[in-house]
Tab-separated table of C-alpha atoms and ligand atoms in Angstrom:
chain	number	residue	atom	x	y	z
N	1	UNK	CA	8.217	-22.944	79.896
N	2	UNK	CA	10.383	-21.473	77.176
N	3	UNK	CA	13.173	-24.072	76.025
N	4	UNK	CA	15.185	-21.299	74.423
N	5	UNK	CA	15.597	-23.742	71.471
N	6	UNK	CA	13.993	-21.426	69.082
N	7	UNK	CA	16.253	-21.209	65.871
N	8	UNK	CA	18.576	-24.234	67.064
N	9	UNK	CA	19.537	-26.701	64.433
N	10	UNK	CA	18.846	-30.220	65.511
N	11	UNK	CA	19.854	-33.370	63.699
N	12	UNK	CA	17.662	-36.324	64.785
N	13	UNK	CA	18.366	-39.824	63.451
N	14	UNK	CA	15.611	-42.306	62.807
N	15	UNK	CA	13.104	-39.478	62.449
N	16	UNK	CA	10.851	-41.924	60.356
N	17	UNK	CA	10.244	-44.218	63.332
N	18	UNK	CA	7.710	-43.940	66.116
N	19	UNK	CA	9.895	-42.151	68.704
N	20	UNK	CA	11.786	-40.056	66.140
N	21	UNK	CA	8.709	-38.646	64.811
N	22	UNK	CA	7.342	-37.618	68.233
N	23	UNK	CA	10.928	-36.016	69.057
N	24	UNK	CA	10.799	-34.170	65.652
N	25	UNK	CA	7.326	-32.750	66.448
N	26	UNK	CA	8.283	-31.315	69.645
N	27	UNK	CA	11.421	-29.773	68.522
N	28	UNK	CA	9.355	-28.362	65.608
N	29	UNK	CA	6.986	-26.860	68.191
N	30	UNK	CA	9.976	-25.061	69.912
N	31	UNK	CA	10.885	-23.298	66.607
N	32	UNK	CA	13.938	-25.492	65.699
N	33	UNK	CA	15.350	-26.058	62.234
N	34	UNK	CA	15.261	-29.861	61.775
N	35	UNK	CA	17.610	-32.189	59.865
N	36	UNK	CA	15.434	-35.397	59.811
N	37	UNK	CA	17.177	-38.619	58.934
N	38	UNK	CA	15.384	-41.662	57.763
N	39	UNK	CA	16.893	-44.960	56.198
N	40	UNK	CA	14.344	-47.050	54.202
N	41	UNK	CA	10.952	-45.446	55.003
N	42	UNK	CA	10.879	-42.520	52.694
N	43	UNK	CA	6.986	-42.670	52.373
N	44	UNK	CA	6.704	-42.341	56.115
N	45	UNK	CA	8.761	-39.512	56.589
N	46	UNK	CA	7.326	-37.636	53.503
N	47	UNK	CA	3.804	-38.086	55.055
N	48	UNK	CA	5.013	-37.006	58.465
N	49	UNK	CA	6.885	-33.883	57.151
N	50	UNK	CA	3.761	-32.413	55.822
N	51	UNK	CA	2.612	-32.188	59.580
N	52	UNK	CA	5.499	-29.852	60.571
N	53	UNK	CA	5.331	-26.141	60.568
N	54	UNK	CA	8.908	-25.173	60.598
N	55	UNK	CA	12.058	-25.459	58.548
N	56	UNK	CA	13.304	-29.034	57.962
N	57	UNK	CA	15.053	-31.073	55.520
N	58	UNK	CA	15.011	-34.774	54.917
N	59	UNK	CA	18.258	-36.763	54.673
N	60	UNK	CA	18.582	-40.462	53.907
N	61	UNK	CA	21.472	-42.868	55.158
N	62	UNK	CA	22.273	-46.189	56.276
N	63	UNK	CA	23.980	-45.269	59.348
N	64	UNK	CA	25.939	-48.514	59.597
N	65	UNK	CA	27.993	-47.022	56.700
N	66	UNK	CA	30.574	-44.422	57.726
N	67	UNK	CA	30.478	-42.953	54.198
N	68	UNK	CA	26.842	-42.275	54.263
N	69	UNK	CA	26.829	-41.021	57.711
N	70	UNK	CA	29.558	-38.419	56.732
N	71	UNK	CA	27.490	-37.344	53.758
N	72	UNK	CA	24.429	-36.952	55.999
N	73	UNK	CA	26.276	-34.471	58.277
N	74	UNK	CA	27.711	-32.725	55.448
N	75	UNK	CA	24.409	-32.216	53.778
N	76	UNK	CA	22.714	-31.224	57.071
N	77	UNK	CA	25.343	-28.528	57.766
N	78	UNK	CA	25.212	-27.250	54.094
N	79	UNK	CA	21.534	-26.773	54.705
N	80	UNK	CA	21.260	-25.104	58.058
N	81	UNK	CA	24.813	-24.573	59.313
N	82	UNK	CA	26.068	-25.673	62.633
N	83	UNK	CA	24.423	-28.647	64.120
N	84	UNK	CA	23.459	-27.325	67.680
N	85	UNK	CA	21.696	-30.455	69.094
N	86	UNK	CA	22.162	-34.095	68.088
N	87	UNK	CA	19.829	-36.832	68.836
N	88	UNK	CA	20.811	-40.379	68.062
N	89	UNK	CA	17.599	-42.213	68.109
N	90	UNK	CA	17.786	-44.601	65.246
N	91	UNK	CA	17.881	-48.400	66.114
N	92	UNK	CA	16.945	-51.957	65.454
N	93	UNK	CA	15.743	-54.467	68.005
N	94	UNK	CA	15.906	-57.973	66.376
N	95	UNK	CA	12.591	-59.357	67.400
N	96	UNK	CA	13.023	-63.205	67.801
N	97	UNK	CA	14.870	-64.061	70.923
N	98	UNK	CA	18.053	-65.908	70.653
N	99	UNK	CA	20.036	-66.886	73.557
N	100	UNK	CA	23.710	-66.044	73.525
N	101	UNK	CA	24.805	-69.660	72.827
N	102	UNK	CA	22.697	-69.836	69.547
N	103	UNK	CA	23.152	-66.292	68.409
N	104	UNK	CA	24.973	-65.835	65.076
N	105	UNK	CA	27.992	-63.593	64.681
N	106	UNK	CA	26.223	-61.878	61.904
N	107	UNK	CA	23.291	-60.840	64.008
N	108	UNK	CA	25.589	-59.619	66.811
N	109	UNK	CA	27.672	-57.505	64.424
N	110	UNK	CA	24.656	-56.068	62.594
N	111	UNK	CA	23.044	-54.829	65.742
N	112	UNK	CA	26.193	-53.363	67.171
N	113	UNK	CA	27.012	-51.786	63.763
N	114	UNK	CA	23.679	-50.002	63.453
N	115	UNK	CA	22.971	-49.174	67.162
N	116	UNK	CA	26.422	-48.679	68.618
N	117	UNK	CA	29.039	-48.238	65.994
N	118	UNK	CA	26.779	-45.697	64.216
N	119	UNK	CA	26.259	-43.719	67.379
N	120	UNK	CA	30.004	-43.467	67.551
N	121	UNK	CA	30.346	-42.198	64.084
N	122	UNK	CA	27.375	-39.738	64.433
N	123	UNK	CA	29.057	-38.377	67.615
N	124	UNK	CA	32.369	-38.128	66.037
N	125	UNK	CA	30.760	-36.152	63.125
N	126	UNK	CA	28.847	-33.864	65.392
N	127	UNK	CA	31.878	-33.027	67.642
N	128	UNK	CA	33.822	-32.130	64.411
N	129	UNK	CA	31.158	-29.836	63.580
N	130	UNK	CA	31.472	-28.266	66.982
N	131	UNK	CA	35.231	-27.796	66.206
N	132	UNK	CA	34.487	-26.183	62.898
N	133	UNK	CA	31.840	-23.741	64.263
N	134	UNK	CA	32.890	-22.889	67.867
N	135	UNK	CA	30.199	-21.950	70.251
N	136	UNK	CA	29.543	-22.598	73.968
N	137	UNK	CA	26.445	-24.544	73.550
N	138	UNK	CA	26.180	-28.131	72.452
N	139	UNK	CA	24.066	-31.196	73.411
N	140	UNK	CA	23.883	-34.787	72.610
N	141	UNK	CA	21.025	-37.232	73.599
N	142	UNK	CA	21.121	-40.844	72.955
N	143	UNK	CA	18.178	-43.117	72.892
N	144	UNK	CA	19.262	-46.201	74.684
N	145	UNK	CA	16.759	-48.684	76.425
N	146	UNK	CA	15.901	-50.338	79.735
N	147	UNK	CA	17.681	-53.370	77.949
N	148	UNK	CA	20.931	-51.372	78.425
N	149	UNK	CA	20.207	-50.827	82.150
N	150	UNK	CA	18.793	-54.326	83.132
N	151	UNK	CA	19.960	-56.484	80.238
N	152	UNK	CA	17.436	-58.532	78.163
N	153	UNK	CA	17.316	-62.269	77.851
N	154	UNK	CA	17.394	-63.483	74.314
N	155	UNK	CA	18.557	-60.069	73.121
N	156	UNK	CA	22.049	-59.745	74.313
N	157	UNK	CA	23.167	-57.991	71.143
N	158	UNK	CA	20.559	-55.251	71.593
N	159	UNK	CA	21.182	-54.894	75.246
N	160	UNK	CA	25.124	-54.599	74.636
N	161	UNK	CA	24.470	-52.025	71.967
N	162	UNK	CA	22.559	-49.901	74.369
N	163	UNK	CA	24.511	-50.241	77.332
N	164	UNK	CA	27.567	-49.331	75.268
N	165	UNK	CA	25.984	-45.976	74.569
N	166	UNK	CA	26.385	-45.382	78.530
N	167	UNK	CA	30.165	-45.824	78.062
N	168	UNK	CA	30.216	-43.415	75.156
N	169	UNK	CA	28.101	-40.845	76.847
N	170	UNK	CA	30.239	-40.752	80.143
N	171	UNK	CA	33.398	-40.473	78.062
N	172	UNK	CA	32.156	-37.812	75.652
N	173	UNK	CA	30.607	-35.778	78.463
N	174	UNK	CA	34.208	-35.190	79.731
N	175	UNK	CA	35.606	-34.419	76.223
N	176	UNK	CA	32.926	-32.106	74.884
N	177	UNK	CA	33.438	-29.367	77.343
N	178	UNK	CA	36.974	-28.846	75.972
N	179	UNK	CA	35.433	-27.914	72.608
N	180	UNK	CA	32.101	-26.397	73.571
N	181	UNK	CA	32.285	-25.173	77.108
N	182	UNK	CA	28.642	-25.853	77.972
N	183	UNK	CA	28.341	-28.844	75.894
N	184	UNK	CA	26.164	-31.726	77.607
N	185	UNK	CA	25.597	-35.398	76.816
N	186	UNK	CA	22.736	-37.410	78.188
N	187	UNK	CA	20.850	-40.619	77.600
N	188	UNK	CA	17.122	-41.289	77.632
N	189	UNK	CA	16.363	-45.003	78.384
N	190	UNK	CA	12.860	-45.741	77.218
N	191	UNK	CA	11.036	-48.967	78.400
N	192	UNK	CA	8.139	-50.463	76.266
N	193	UNK	CA	6.940	-47.910	73.932
N	194	UNK	CA	4.111	-48.281	71.534
N	195	UNK	CA	5.831	-47.860	68.128
N	196	UNK	CA	6.191	-49.896	64.826
N	197	UNK	CA	9.329	-51.400	66.676
N	198	UNK	CA	7.209	-53.136	69.108
N	199	UNK	CA	3.850	-53.612	67.202
N	200	UNK	CA	4.198	-57.186	66.713
N	201	UNK	CA	5.088	-57.920	70.316
N	202	UNK	CA	2.160	-55.843	71.362
N	203	UNK	CA	-0.311	-58.122	69.250
N	204	UNK	CA	0.617	-60.767	72.073
N	205	UNK	CA	-1.483	-60.079	75.171
N	206	UNK	CA	0.548	-62.481	77.222
N	207	UNK	CA	3.674	-60.451	76.188
N	208	UNK	CA	2.014	-57.191	77.240
N	209	UNK	CA	0.964	-58.707	80.605
N	210	UNK	CA	4.209	-59.919	81.397
N	211	UNK	CA	5.840	-56.639	80.404
N	212	UNK	CA	3.257	-54.765	82.768
N	213	UNK	CA	4.178	-57.158	85.534
N	214	UNK	CA	7.552	-55.239	85.956
N	215	UNK	CA	6.066	-51.789	85.746
N	216	UNK	CA	4.509	-50.027	88.794
N	217	UNK	CA	2.587	-47.649	86.715
N	218	UNK	CA	1.174	-50.725	84.781
N	219	UNK	CA	1.014	-48.997	81.367
N	220	UNK	CA	3.338	-48.653	78.230
N	221	UNK	CA	5.056	-45.511	77.259
N	222	UNK	CA	3.857	-43.418	74.082
N	223	UNK	CA	6.503	-41.901	72.040
N	224	UNK	CA	5.569	-38.444	73.363
N	225	UNK	CA	6.653	-39.556	76.899
N	226	UNK	CA	10.075	-40.063	75.472
N	227	UNK	CA	10.105	-37.062	73.336
N	228	UNK	CA	9.365	-34.444	76.191
N	229	UNK	CA	12.268	-35.592	77.903
N	230	UNK	CA	14.732	-35.430	74.952
N	231	UNK	CA	13.611	-31.900	74.315
N	232	UNK	CA	14.080	-31.004	78.132
N	233	UNK	CA	17.727	-32.534	78.129
N	234	UNK	CA	18.595	-30.718	74.738
N	235	UNK	CA	17.567	-27.246	76.110
N	236	UNK	CA	20.479	-25.362	77.475
N	237	UNK	CA	17.975	-23.198	79.485
N	238	UNK	CA	15.995	-26.222	81.098
N	239	UNK	CA	18.715	-28.686	81.729
N	240	UNK	CA	21.858	-26.486	81.722
N	241	UNK	CA	23.390	-28.185	84.571
N	242	UNK	CA	22.680	-31.882	83.618
N	243	UNK	CA	25.216	-33.924	81.911
N	244	UNK	CA	26.206	-37.603	81.977
N	245	UNK	CA	22.909	-38.734	83.127
N	246	UNK	CA	20.491	-41.520	82.108
N	247	UNK	CA	16.859	-40.732	82.561
N	248	UNK	CA	14.808	-43.876	82.447
N	249	UNK	CA	11.256	-43.464	80.996
N	250	UNK	CA	9.818	-46.713	81.789
N	251	UNK	CA	6.868	-46.071	84.351
N	252	UNK	CA	9.227	-47.033	87.192
N	253	UNK	CA	10.178	-50.495	85.811
N	254	UNK	CA	12.786	-52.317	88.036
N	255	UNK	CA	13.530	-55.192	85.588
N	256	UNK	CA	11.647	-57.712	87.830
N	257	UNK	CA	8.085	-58.644	88.312
N	258	UNK	CA	6.118	-56.721	90.693
N	259	UNK	CA	2.595	-58.080	89.893
N	260	UNK	CA	1.060	-61.227	89.239
N	261	UNK	CA	-1.010	-61.906	85.977
N	262	UNK	CA	-4.403	-61.552	87.490
N	263	UNK	CA	-3.388	-58.038	88.971
N	264	UNK	CA	-2.943	-56.675	85.376
N	265	UNK	CA	-5.551	-55.066	83.516
N	266	UNK	CA	-4.394	-54.850	79.768
N	267	UNK	CA	-7.372	-52.696	78.827
N	268	UNK	CA	-5.973	-49.958	81.067
N	269	UNK	CA	-2.657	-49.647	79.319
I	1	NAP	N1	9.734	-48.893	71.012
I	1	NAP	C1	10.315	-49.317	72.134
I	1	NAP	O1	9.615	-50.033	73.079
I	1	NAP	C2	11.700	-48.927	72.451
I	1	NAP	C3	12.080	-49.216	73.827
I	1	NAP	C4	13.481	-48.728	74.338
I	1	NAP	C5	14.355	-48.131	73.243
I	1	NAP	N2	13.818	-47.894	72.117
I	1	NAP	C6	14.690	-47.203	71.243
I	1	NAP	O2	14.065	-46.015	70.712
I	1	NAP	C7	14.663	-45.877	69.326
I	1	NAP	C8	13.535	-45.455	68.356
I	1	NAP	O3	12.886	-46.671	68.373
I	1	NAP	P1	11.409	-46.863	67.721
I	1	NAP	O4	10.536	-47.535	68.686
I	1	NAP	O5	10.839	-45.488	67.405
I	1	NAP	O6	11.695	-47.701	66.265
I	1	NAP	P2	11.005	-47.736	64.939
I	1	NAP	O7	9.741	-46.978	64.853
I	1	NAP	O8	11.356	-49.079	64.365
I	1	NAP	O9	12.301	-46.770	64.274
I	1	NAP	C9	13.539	-47.106	64.141
I	1	NAP	C10	14.175	-45.952	63.289
I	1	NAP	O10	15.629	-46.443	63.141
I	1	NAP	C11	15.798	-46.323	61.726
I	1	NAP	N3	16.941	-47.275	61.230
I	1	NAP	C12	16.830	-48.702	61.254
I	1	NAP	N4	17.847	-49.170	60.755
I	1	NAP	C13	18.749	-48.045	60.261
I	1	NAP	C14	19.959	-48.143	59.590
I	1	NAP	N5	20.708	-49.182	59.225
I	1	NAP	N6	20.530	-46.834	59.455
I	1	NAP	C15	19.791	-45.789	59.783
I	1	NAP	N7	18.563	-45.817	60.408
I	1	NAP	C16	18.078	-46.985	60.770
I	1	NAP	C17	14.610	-46.561	61.070
I	1	NAP	O11	14.572	-45.882	59.666
I	1	NAP	P3	13.715	-46.374	58.447
I	1	NAP	O12	12.363	-46.586	59.042
I	1	NAP	O13	13.518	-45.100	57.665
I	1	NAP	O14	14.331	-47.438	57.760
I	1	NAP	C18	13.681	-45.767	61.881
I	1	NAP	O15	13.713	-44.353	61.598
I	1	NAP	C19	15.637	-46.951	69.045
I	1	NAP	O16	16.799	-46.678	69.276
I	1	NAP	C20	15.149	-48.084	69.976
I	1	NAP	O17	16.168	-48.966	70.247
I	1	NAP	C21	12.710	-48.217	71.733
């Protein structure tokens, strides 16, 4: 199916990460011009960039800094002009579980600054770009998490940073159409996905087993599972009447155990 995205300029944050690379690869296959953001992992994004066929540029920024985020958008626009689609994908998941009553304010502030405040700053920069370059079409996709839907014990900072994206999306979907009449804003909420973010967790077979007990499909997502949905939602042709939606890509996870440990085959994930 033709997405109609050929020639569109797409900015993807966190394109050096597992899900970000898969998203970039699928947009590349659709013939998009890509602004690929990374923070620290220049080596990884340089290696990945050699796999891409189409036009792309690599842009570094720590998105917890407003100054660096503004520079990122300025450089992206200077390279390929109007940013047509934005994918806010970057994020951190502080690995060690810490209950709310023991969580340090520094951890809370850092997670919110990188995952949520940065999403606001990116959205603001993106919408300002729509004002400068008026056209009907626009799309934002935020990568949230099942933690933002069900919560996550020991990770309240992360869960709040992700559920906060839902409020941002629901508000912005109503604002954006005053600027771009066909502008749409949506969320993809992955569950457990095999990427560098989760690699330590996935070394723990008991951890995988307990995650699979909550998932009817009894497998974990691959980055491509998430990326396909992002491209679909970004396409004005395929998803032209979808805005303000959260698409959960988590194998039917309901946030509660559905299977006992002996019913899980971890070799089949
Ligand atoms: N993997 C999962 O199971 C899962 C589940 C639900 C939701 N998600 C969400 O999916 C998104 C992608 O996750 P992933 O699994 O692909 O993670 P990942 O492989 O760890 O990638 C994380 C990305 O975020 C970037 N990043 C980290 N701190 C940053 C900062 N201060 N400023 C700018 N960028 C920063 C990293 O850049 P550098 O590497 O260049 O520093 C990297 O590109 C995240 O929002 C995550 O919360 C993942």
